[in-house]
Amino acid sequence: MRGWWREIVDLVLPVDCAGCGRTRSALCARCLARLCGAEGTQRVRPSPEPAGLPAVYAAGAYEDELRAVLLAHKERGALRLAEPLGAALAAAVRAGIHAAGPGGRRRDEPVLLVPVPSARSATAARGHDPARRMALCAARQLRREGIPARVLAVLRQRRSVVDQVGLSATQRVENLSGALRAAPGSGRLLGAGATVVVDDVMTTGASLVEAARAVAAAGGSVAAAAVVAASSCDC
C-alpha cells in the first residue's frame, strides 16, 4: 500500500529534479541525458577486489547527479525515477553480456536479471525493493531493443546481517557470506538463460559476490554483474 501511495503522490505533487534540483521536473532533460547515455558504461573493479566477484559493469560513478537520483529513488520513494535508472542499468547489462562473448550467452538465449534482494526490514521501511524495481524496468528496456530479458527475483535472505556502514571490505564479505540462498526449484529457471546479477550500487563488491555464490549453489552460472553506479572503483 505504501508503494502505491508514493506513486500517486509522486505523480500529483510538483517536484524538483532529483539530480540537480531544477524546479518542477522530476528529472530534467540534462540529467536524464546523462543518466541514460551509455558513454560512461564500463567494467569496474573495487579495490581490493574480493574473490568470487564476476565481471561487473556500471553505467556511471556513484557521485554528483547519479548519486542524487539513486538516493531519491531508494530512500525518498521517488518511484518514477525507476524507469530512467532501469535504462541506465540496461546499458550496463548490455555491456556485460557483450563482453562475455559467445561463451556468456547464445544469440537465442534470454538474459536473466537476478536482483540482489534488500533486507526484509529495509523493504518494509522504504515501501519498495529498489534493485528489483530497477531490474524490471531494465528488462523492459532490453526487450524494447530486441533482447529477450526477464527478471528472476529468486534470491532470499537466509539470515540477518549487520549494517554494512563502517565495515571494511573484508568485514563486508564476512558479514554477507552465506546470507543469501536461491528459492527452491530456482536451478531450472536459472539454467534457461544467461544470468546477470544486478544491483543499484557497488561499493566493495561483497553483495555481488554473495549473490553470485547463491546463484552458483542453485546450479546457475553468472555471465556478468551489472550496477547503475560504482563507488570508489578502479576502472
Steps between C-alpha positions, in 0.01 A plus 500: 500500500782740588659455157173581321450812715849622417435451129180708519668780696795498259266550205280769654735729693753726325858392567852619430750312286646218709837550336570875498202654683351685203141589588186325381673208332540155655805458278606782270605440139870550577505251787286255304744511208795447734327213676386316188813559293712187465827694460599448864422128506810294569642213698579593859709332771492577871832526679567255651310272264336215694533140388199369313397835354367466143589761239304810605378774266370836620312775318690768692676608817311535826534877520330830416165474316504120470548460874222750570257322267576159651447630853175672403366174358632276776452703816239763413264286295525692172370197314464663158883508490505120469447527123807712416706312758385177337616631163843570650508151651403353162805669345723334760335162436556536126866578557541196724331261259695639205831463684416143603492410130353180354598308811282721715178482298369333187321733259158344564549473876312735735683732737401425859531793739540385861473796740686505830214505753459767764461388859135448592521775761641746244229414247233551765647834607535633144179352366677348200805298391713742292718245319206283401300799372793621290563147370142479374543832317835386358345178368226701326761726343703202375188342349423826319845468346429146385693324777290233672529576870310427816546539873552202728463629856601165647749604768390506862656609828578187701630682807526852633813708448636804680491846343780524243571867573843537656617148415821438309498313169608178672241543775225555243585174323502314833174666606319391182657157454222242488231764552312427176339193351304433183137400535431125465472395136695800373769291335280410203403864447858623530614246244266641235713800403801721562488621859602854591496596868380860538499761776474875533848580633825309546734613777725209599337231286406288803127488415569396141743230615238352731226521237722326243584230755131439573421477127784250449387295801157468336657371179512825305795670333557876513612655171553847650379747759354844431435805717375850438798653681829400656669669792876542545598248233789444264382508138 
